[in-house]
PDB file of C-alpha atoms in Angstrom:
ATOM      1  CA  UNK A  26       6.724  30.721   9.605  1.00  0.00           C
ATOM      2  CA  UNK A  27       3.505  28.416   9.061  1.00  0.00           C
ATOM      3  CA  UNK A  28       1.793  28.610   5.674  1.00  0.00           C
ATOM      4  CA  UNK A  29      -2.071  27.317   5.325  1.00  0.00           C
ATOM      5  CA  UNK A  30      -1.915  24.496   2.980  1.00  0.00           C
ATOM      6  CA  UNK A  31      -4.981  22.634   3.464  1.00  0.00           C
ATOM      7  CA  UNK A  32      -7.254  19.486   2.688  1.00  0.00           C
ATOM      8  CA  UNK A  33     -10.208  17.419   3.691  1.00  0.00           C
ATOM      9  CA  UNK A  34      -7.927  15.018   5.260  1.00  0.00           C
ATOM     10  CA  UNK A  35      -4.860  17.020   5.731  1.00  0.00           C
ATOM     11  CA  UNK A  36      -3.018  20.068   7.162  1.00  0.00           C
ATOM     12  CA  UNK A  37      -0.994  23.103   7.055  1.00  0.00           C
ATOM     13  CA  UNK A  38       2.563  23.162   7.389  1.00  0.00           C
ATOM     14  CA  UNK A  39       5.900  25.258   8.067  1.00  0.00           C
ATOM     15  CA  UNK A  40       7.243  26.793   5.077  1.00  0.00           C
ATOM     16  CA  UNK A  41      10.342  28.470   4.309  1.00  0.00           C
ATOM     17  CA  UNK A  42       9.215  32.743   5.245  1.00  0.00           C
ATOM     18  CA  UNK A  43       9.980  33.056   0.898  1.00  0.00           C
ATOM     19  CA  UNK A  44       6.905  30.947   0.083  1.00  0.00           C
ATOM     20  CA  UNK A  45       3.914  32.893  -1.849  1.00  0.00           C
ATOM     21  CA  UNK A  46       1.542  34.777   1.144  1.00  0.00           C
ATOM     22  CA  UNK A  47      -1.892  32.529   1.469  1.00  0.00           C
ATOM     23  CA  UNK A  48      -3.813  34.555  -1.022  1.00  0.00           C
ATOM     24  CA  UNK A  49      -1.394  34.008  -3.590  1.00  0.00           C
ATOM     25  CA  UNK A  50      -1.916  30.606  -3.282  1.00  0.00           C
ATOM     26  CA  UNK A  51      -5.084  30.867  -3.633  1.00  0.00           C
ATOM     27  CA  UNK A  52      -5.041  32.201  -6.625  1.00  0.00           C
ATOM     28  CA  UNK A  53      -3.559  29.749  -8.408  1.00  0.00           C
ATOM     29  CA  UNK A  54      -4.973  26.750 -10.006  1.00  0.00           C
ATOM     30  CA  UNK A  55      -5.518  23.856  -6.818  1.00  0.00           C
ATOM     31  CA  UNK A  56      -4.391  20.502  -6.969  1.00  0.00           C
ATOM     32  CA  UNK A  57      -4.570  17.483  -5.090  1.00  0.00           C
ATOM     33  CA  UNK A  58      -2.373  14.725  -4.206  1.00  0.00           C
ATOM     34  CA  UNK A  59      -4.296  11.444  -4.334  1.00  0.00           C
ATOM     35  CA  UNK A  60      -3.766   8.780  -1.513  1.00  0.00           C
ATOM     36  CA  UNK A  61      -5.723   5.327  -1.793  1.00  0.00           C
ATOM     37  CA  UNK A  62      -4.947   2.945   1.142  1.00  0.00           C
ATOM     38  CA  UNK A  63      -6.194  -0.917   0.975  1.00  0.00           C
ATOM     39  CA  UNK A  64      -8.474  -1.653   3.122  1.00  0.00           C
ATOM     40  CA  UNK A  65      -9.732  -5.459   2.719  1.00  0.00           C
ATOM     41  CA  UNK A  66     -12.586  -6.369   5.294  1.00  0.00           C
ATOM     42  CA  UNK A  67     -10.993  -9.312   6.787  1.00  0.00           C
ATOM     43  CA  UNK A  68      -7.354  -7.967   6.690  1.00  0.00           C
ATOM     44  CA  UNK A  69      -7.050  -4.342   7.835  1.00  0.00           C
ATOM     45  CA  UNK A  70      -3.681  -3.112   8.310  1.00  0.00           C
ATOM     46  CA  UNK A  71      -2.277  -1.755  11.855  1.00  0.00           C
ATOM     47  CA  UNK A  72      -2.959   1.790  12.383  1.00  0.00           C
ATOM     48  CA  UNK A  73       0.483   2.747  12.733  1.00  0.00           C
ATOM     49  CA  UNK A  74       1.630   0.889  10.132  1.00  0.00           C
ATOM     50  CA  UNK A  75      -0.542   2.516   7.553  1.00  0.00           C
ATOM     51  CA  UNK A  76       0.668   6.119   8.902  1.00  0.00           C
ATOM     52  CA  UNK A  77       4.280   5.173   8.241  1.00  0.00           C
ATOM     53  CA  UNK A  78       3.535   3.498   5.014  1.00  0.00           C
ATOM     54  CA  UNK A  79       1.214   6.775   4.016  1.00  0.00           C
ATOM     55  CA  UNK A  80       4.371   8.995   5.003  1.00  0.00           C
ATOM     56  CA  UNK A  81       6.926   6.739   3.064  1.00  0.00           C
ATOM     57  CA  UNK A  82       4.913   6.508   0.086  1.00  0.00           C
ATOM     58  CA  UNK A  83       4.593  10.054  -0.086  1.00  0.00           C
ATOM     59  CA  UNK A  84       8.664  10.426  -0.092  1.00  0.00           C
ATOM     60  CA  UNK A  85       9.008   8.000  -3.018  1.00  0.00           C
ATOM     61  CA  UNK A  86       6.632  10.258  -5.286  1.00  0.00           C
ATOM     62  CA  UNK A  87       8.985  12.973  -4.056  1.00  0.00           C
ATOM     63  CA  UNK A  88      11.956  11.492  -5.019  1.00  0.00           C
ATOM     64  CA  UNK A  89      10.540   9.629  -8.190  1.00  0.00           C
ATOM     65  CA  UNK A  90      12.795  10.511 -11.349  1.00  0.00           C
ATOM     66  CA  UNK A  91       9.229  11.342 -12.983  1.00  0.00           C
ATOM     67  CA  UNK A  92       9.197  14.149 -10.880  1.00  0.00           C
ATOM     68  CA  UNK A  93      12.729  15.255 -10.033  1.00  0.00           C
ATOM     69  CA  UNK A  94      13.630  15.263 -13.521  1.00  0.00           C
ATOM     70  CA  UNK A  95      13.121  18.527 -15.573  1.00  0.00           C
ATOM     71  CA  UNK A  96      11.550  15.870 -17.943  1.00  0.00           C
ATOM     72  CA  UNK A  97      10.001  14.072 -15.835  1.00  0.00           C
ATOM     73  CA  UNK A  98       5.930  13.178 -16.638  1.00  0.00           C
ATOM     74  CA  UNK A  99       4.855  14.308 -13.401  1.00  0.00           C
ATOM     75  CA  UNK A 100       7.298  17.573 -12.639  1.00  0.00           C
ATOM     76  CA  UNK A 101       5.178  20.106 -14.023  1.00  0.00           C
ATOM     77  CA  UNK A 102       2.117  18.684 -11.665  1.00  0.00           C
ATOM     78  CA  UNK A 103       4.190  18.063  -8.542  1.00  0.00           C
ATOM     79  CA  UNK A 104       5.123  22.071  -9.201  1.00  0.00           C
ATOM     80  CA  UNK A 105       2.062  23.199  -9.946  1.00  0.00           C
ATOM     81  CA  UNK A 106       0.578  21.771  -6.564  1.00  0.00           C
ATOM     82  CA  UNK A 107       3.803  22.716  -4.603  1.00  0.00           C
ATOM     83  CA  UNK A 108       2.728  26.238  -5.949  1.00  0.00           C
ATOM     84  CA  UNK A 109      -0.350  26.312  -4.554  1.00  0.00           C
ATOM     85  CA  UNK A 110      -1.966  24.829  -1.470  1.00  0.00           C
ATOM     86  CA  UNK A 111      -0.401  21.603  -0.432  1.00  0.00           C
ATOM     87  CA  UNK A 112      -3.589  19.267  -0.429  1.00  0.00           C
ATOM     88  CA  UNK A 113      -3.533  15.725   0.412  1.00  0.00           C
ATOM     89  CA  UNK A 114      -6.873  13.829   0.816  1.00  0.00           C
ATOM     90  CA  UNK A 115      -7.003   9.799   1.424  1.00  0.00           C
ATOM     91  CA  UNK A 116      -9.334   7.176   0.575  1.00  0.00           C
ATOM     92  CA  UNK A 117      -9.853   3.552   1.085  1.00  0.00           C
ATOM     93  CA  UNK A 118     -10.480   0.918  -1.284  1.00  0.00           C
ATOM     94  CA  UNK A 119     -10.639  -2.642  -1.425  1.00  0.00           C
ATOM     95  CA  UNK A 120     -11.475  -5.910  -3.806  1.00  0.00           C
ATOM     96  CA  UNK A 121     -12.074  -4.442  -7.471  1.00  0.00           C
ATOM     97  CA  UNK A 122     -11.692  -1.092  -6.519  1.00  0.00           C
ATOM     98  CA  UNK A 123      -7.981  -1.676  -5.547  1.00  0.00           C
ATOM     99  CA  UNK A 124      -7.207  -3.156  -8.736  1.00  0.00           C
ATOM    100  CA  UNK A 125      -9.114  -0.641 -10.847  1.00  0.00           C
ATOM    101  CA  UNK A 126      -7.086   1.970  -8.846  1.00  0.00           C
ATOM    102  CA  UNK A 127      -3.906   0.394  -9.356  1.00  0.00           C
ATOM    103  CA  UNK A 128      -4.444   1.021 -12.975  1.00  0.00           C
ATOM    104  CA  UNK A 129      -3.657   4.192 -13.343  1.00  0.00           C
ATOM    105  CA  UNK A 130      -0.327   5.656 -13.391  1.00  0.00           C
ATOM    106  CA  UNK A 131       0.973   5.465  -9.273  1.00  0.00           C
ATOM    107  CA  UNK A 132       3.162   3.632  -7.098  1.00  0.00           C
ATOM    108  CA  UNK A 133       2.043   1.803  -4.454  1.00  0.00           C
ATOM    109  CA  UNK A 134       4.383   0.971  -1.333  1.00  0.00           C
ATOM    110  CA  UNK A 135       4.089  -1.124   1.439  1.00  0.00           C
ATOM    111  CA  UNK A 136       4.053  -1.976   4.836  1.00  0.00           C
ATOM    112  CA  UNK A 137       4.027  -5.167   7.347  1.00  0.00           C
ATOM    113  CA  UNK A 138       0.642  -5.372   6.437  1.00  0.00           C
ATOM    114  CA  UNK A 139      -0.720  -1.613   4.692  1.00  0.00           C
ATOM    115  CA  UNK A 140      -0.699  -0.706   0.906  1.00  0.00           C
ATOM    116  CA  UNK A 141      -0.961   2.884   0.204  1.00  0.00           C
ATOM    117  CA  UNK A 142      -0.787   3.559  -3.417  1.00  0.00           C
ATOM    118  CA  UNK A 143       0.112   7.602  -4.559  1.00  0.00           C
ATOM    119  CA  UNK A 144      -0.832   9.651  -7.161  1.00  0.00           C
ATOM    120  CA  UNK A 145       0.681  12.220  -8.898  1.00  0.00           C
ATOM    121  CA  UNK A 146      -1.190  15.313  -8.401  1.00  0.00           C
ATOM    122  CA  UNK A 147      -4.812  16.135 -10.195  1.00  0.00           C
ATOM    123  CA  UNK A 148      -6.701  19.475 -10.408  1.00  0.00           C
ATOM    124  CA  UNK A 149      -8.902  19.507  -7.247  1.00  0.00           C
ATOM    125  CA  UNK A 150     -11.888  18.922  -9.337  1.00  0.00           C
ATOM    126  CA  UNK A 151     -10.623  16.568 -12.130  1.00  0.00           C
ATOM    127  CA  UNK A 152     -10.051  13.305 -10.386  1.00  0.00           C
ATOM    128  CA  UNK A 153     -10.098  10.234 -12.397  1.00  0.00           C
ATOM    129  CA  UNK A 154     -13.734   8.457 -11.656  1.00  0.00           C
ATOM    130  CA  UNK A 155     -11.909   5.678 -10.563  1.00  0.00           C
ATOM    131  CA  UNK A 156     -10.517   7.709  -7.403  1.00  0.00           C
ATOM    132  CA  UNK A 157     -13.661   9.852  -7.107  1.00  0.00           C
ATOM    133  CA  UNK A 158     -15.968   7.257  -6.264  1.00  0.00           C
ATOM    134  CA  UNK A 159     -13.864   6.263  -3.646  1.00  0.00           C
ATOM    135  CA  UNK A 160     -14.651   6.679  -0.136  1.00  0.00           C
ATOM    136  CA  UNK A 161     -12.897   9.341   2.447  1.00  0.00           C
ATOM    137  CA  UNK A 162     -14.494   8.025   5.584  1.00  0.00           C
ATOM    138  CA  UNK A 163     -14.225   4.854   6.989  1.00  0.00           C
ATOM    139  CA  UNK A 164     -10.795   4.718   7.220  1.00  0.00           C
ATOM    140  CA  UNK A 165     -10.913   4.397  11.323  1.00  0.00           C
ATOM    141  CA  UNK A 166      -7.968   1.508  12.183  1.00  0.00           C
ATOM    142  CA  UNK A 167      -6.842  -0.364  15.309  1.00  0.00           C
ATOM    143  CA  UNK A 168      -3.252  -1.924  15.994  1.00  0.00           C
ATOM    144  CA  UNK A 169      -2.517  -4.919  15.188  1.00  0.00           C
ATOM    145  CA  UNK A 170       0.169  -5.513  17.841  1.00  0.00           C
ATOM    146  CA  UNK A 171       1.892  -3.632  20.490  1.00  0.00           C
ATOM    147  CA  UNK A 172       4.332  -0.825  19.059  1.00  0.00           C
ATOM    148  CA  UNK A 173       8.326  -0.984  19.588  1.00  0.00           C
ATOM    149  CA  UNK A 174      10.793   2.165  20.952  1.00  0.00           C
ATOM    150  CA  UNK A 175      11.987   3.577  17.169  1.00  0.00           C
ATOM    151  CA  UNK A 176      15.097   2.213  16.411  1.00  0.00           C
ATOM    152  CA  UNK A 177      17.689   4.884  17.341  1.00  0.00           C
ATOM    153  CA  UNK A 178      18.712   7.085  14.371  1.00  0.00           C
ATOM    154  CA  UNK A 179      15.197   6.558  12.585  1.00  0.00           C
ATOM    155  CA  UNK A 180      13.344   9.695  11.638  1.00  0.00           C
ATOM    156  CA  UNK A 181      10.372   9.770  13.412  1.00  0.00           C
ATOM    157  CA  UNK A 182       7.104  11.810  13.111  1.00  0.00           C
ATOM    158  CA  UNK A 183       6.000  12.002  16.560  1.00  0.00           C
ATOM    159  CA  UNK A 184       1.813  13.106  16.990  1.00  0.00           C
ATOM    160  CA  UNK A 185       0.196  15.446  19.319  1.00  0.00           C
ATOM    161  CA  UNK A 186      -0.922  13.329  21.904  1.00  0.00           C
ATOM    162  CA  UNK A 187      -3.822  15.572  22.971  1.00  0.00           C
ATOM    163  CA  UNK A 188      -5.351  15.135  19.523  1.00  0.00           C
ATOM    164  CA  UNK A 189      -7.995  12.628  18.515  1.00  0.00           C
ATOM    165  CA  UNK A 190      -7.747  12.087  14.160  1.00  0.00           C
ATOM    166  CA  UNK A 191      -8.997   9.378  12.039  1.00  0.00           C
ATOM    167  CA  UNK A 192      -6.080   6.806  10.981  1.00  0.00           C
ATOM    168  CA  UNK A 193      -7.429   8.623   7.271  1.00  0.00           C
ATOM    169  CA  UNK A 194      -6.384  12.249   8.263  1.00  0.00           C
ATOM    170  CA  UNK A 195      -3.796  11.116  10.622  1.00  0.00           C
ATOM    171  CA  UNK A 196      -2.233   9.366   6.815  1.00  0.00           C
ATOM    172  CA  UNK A 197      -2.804  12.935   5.132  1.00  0.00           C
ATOM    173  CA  UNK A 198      -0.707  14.765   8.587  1.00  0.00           C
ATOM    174  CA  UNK A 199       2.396  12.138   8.482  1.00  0.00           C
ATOM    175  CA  UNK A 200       2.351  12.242   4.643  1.00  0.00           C
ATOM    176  CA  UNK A 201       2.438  16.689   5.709  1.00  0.00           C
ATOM    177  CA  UNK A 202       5.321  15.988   8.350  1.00  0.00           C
ATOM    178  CA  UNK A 203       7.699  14.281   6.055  1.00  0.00           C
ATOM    179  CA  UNK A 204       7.462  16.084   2.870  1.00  0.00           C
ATOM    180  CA  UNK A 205       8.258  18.913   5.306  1.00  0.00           C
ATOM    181  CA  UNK A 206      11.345  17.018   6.404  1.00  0.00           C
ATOM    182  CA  UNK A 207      12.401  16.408   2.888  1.00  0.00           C
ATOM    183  CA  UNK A 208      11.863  19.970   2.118  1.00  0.00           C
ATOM    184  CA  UNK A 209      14.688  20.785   4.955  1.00  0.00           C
ATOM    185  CA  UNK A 210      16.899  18.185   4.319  1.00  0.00           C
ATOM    186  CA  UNK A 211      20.197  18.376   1.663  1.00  0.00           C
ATOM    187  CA  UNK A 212      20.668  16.479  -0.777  1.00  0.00           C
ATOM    188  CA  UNK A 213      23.299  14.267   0.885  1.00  0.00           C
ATOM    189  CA  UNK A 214      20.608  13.413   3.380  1.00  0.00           C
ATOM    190  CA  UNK A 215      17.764  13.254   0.559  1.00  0.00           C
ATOM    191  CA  UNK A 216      19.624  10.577  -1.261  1.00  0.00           C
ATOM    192  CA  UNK A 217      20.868   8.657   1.865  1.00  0.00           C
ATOM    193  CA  UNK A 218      17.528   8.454   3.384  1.00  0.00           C
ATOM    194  CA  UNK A 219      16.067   7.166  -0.096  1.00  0.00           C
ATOM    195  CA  UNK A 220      18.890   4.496  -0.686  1.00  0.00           C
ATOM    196  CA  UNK A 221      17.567   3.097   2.726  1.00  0.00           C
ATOM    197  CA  UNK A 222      14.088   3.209   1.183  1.00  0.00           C
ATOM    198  CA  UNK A 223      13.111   5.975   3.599  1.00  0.00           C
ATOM    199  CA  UNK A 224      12.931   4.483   6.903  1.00  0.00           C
ATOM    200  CA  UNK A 225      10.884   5.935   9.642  1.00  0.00           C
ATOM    201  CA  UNK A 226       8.857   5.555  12.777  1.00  0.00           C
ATOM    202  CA  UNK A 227       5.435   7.431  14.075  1.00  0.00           C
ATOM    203  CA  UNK A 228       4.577   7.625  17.143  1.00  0.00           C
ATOM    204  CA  UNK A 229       2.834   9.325  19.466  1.00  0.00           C
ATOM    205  CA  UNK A 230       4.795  11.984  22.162  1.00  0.00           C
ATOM    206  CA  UNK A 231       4.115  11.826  25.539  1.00  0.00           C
ATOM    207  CA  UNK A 232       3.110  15.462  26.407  1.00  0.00           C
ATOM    208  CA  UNK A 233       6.120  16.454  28.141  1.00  0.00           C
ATOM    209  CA  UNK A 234       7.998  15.281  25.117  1.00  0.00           C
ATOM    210  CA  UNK A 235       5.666  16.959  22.153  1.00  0.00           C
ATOM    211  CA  UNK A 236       5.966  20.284  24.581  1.00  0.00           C
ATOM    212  CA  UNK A 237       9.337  20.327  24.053  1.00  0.00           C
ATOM    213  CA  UNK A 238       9.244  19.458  20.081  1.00  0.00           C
ATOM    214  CA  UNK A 239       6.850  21.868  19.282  1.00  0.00           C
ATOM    215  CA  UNK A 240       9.549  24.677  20.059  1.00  0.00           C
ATOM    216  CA  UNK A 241      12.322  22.776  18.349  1.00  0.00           C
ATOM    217  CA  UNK A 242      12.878  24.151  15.115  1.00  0.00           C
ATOM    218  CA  UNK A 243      11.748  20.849  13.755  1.00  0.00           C
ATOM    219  CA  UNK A 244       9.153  20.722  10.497  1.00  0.00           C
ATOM    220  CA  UNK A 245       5.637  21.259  12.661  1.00  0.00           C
ATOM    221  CA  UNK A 246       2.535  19.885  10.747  1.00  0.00           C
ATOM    222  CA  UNK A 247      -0.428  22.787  11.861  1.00  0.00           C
ATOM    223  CA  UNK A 248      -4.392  21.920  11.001  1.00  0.00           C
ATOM    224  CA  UNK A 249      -6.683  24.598   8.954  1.00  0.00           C
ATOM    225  CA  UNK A 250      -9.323  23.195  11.337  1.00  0.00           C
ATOM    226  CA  UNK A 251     -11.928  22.688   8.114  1.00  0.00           C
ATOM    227  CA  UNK A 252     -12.433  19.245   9.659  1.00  0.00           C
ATOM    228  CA  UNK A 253     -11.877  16.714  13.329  1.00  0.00           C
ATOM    229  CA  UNK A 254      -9.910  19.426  14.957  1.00  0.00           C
ATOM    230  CA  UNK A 255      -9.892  23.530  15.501  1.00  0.00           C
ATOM    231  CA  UNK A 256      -7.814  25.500  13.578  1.00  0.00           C
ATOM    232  CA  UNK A 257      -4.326  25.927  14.062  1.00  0.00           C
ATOM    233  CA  UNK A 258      -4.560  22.684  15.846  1.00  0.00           C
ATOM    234  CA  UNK A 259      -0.131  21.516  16.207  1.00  0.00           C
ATOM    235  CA  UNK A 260      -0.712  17.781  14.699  1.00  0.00           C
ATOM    236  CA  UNK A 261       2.561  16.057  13.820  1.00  0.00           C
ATOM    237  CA  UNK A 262       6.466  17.293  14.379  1.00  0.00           C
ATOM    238  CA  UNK A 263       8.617  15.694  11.799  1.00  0.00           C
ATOM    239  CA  UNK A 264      12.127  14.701  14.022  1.00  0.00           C
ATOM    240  CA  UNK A 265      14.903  13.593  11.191  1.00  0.00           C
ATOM    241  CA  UNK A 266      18.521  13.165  12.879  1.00  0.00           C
ATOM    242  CA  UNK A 267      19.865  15.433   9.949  1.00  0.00           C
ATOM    243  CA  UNK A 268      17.485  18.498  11.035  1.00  0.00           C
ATOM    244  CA  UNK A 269      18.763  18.579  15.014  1.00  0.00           C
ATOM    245  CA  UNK A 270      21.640  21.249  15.242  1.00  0.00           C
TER     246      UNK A 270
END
């Protein structure tokens, strides 16, 4: 079952069939998950590495007491947006505007070279004017260095590799792939894979390879198509060790 959650740099994602229908969704109030990646002139991070760092940062808000707690500050946000459309959208900053950013209440988590700092979610048109200001495009990123074979028994969100994405939607898609792979996973595994400070690879398949993944089972990212790619467009298949039968 695929559900349309939906953002100006994200996607839509497989669901459990129990989830609201799409116009139910709808209908509810919209929120936004907030990702700001650092993006200094002189020292740009690796591509790659800022779509593993975007994916891992979104896990730690996941499994941030502030939000798993019935408590917690951020719960009652994190279950509103869950509720509605799952929207992600990413934006760069750098010099002051990192540091005014990393004022408000976030975590930031990082890479080999990439900071992504997360925010818990804000009504889709209430952003704090220090995140609103900030830029979506722009976030286009090279590697820094040639890519190692994941090392075996590391989750790894593998891309379409017939799919061209900026490295800022391509952040939004991993961050997509594994909150879907937390969604599957048990707690056993939640906690395991936290303790290790959630651990994963992204690369991309090699078309005989994503051909087979896409008819896995496994947590498949799909696109709305409201921007880069057409609709329905497969983007990222989230492959966690713990979800293979």
């Amino acid at each position: 079952m695929t559900s349309p959650f939906d953002a100006p740099a994200s996607a839509p994602a497989s669901v459990p069939a129990s989830d609201p229908a799409p116009e139910d969704r709808d209908a509810r109030p919209q929120y936004v998950l907030p990702l700001v990646v650092r993006l200094e002139r002189a020292t740009p991070p690796g591509r790659t590495d800022a779509l593993e760092t975007s994916a891992r940062a979104v896990l730690t808000l996941l499994a941030d007491p502030r939000v798993t707690e019935a408590e917690g500050e951020w719960a009652e946000r994190v279950a509103a947006w869950e509720d509605a459309r799952i929207r992600k959208v990413v934006r760069r900053a750098r010099g002051g505007e990192w540091r005014r950013a990393g004022e408000l209440p976030g975590i930031t988590v990082t890479g080999r070279e990439a900071e992504v700092r997360v925010f818990p979610p804000v009504p889709l048109d209430g952003w704090p004017k220090e995140l609103a200001k900030l830029q979506v495009s722009g976030t286009d990123l090279e590697e820094n260095g040639p890519l190692d074979a994941p090392e075996p028994g590391v989750p790894v969100l593998w891309l379409n590799p017939d799919l061209e994405m900026s490295a800022g939607k391509t952040m939004a898609q991993t961050g997509h792939a594994a909150q879907l792979a937390w969604w599957r996973l048990g707690e056993a595994h939640r906690k395991e894979w936290a303790a290790g400070g959630f651990p994963l690879a992204v690369r991309t398949a090699t078309p005989e390879t994503w051909a087979d993944l896409v008819t896995s089972g496994l947590p498949l990212v799909q696109d709305a198509g409201f921007t880069e790619i057409a609709p329905g467009s497969c983007t990222v298949v989230a492959d966690h060790p713990a979800l293979r039968g």
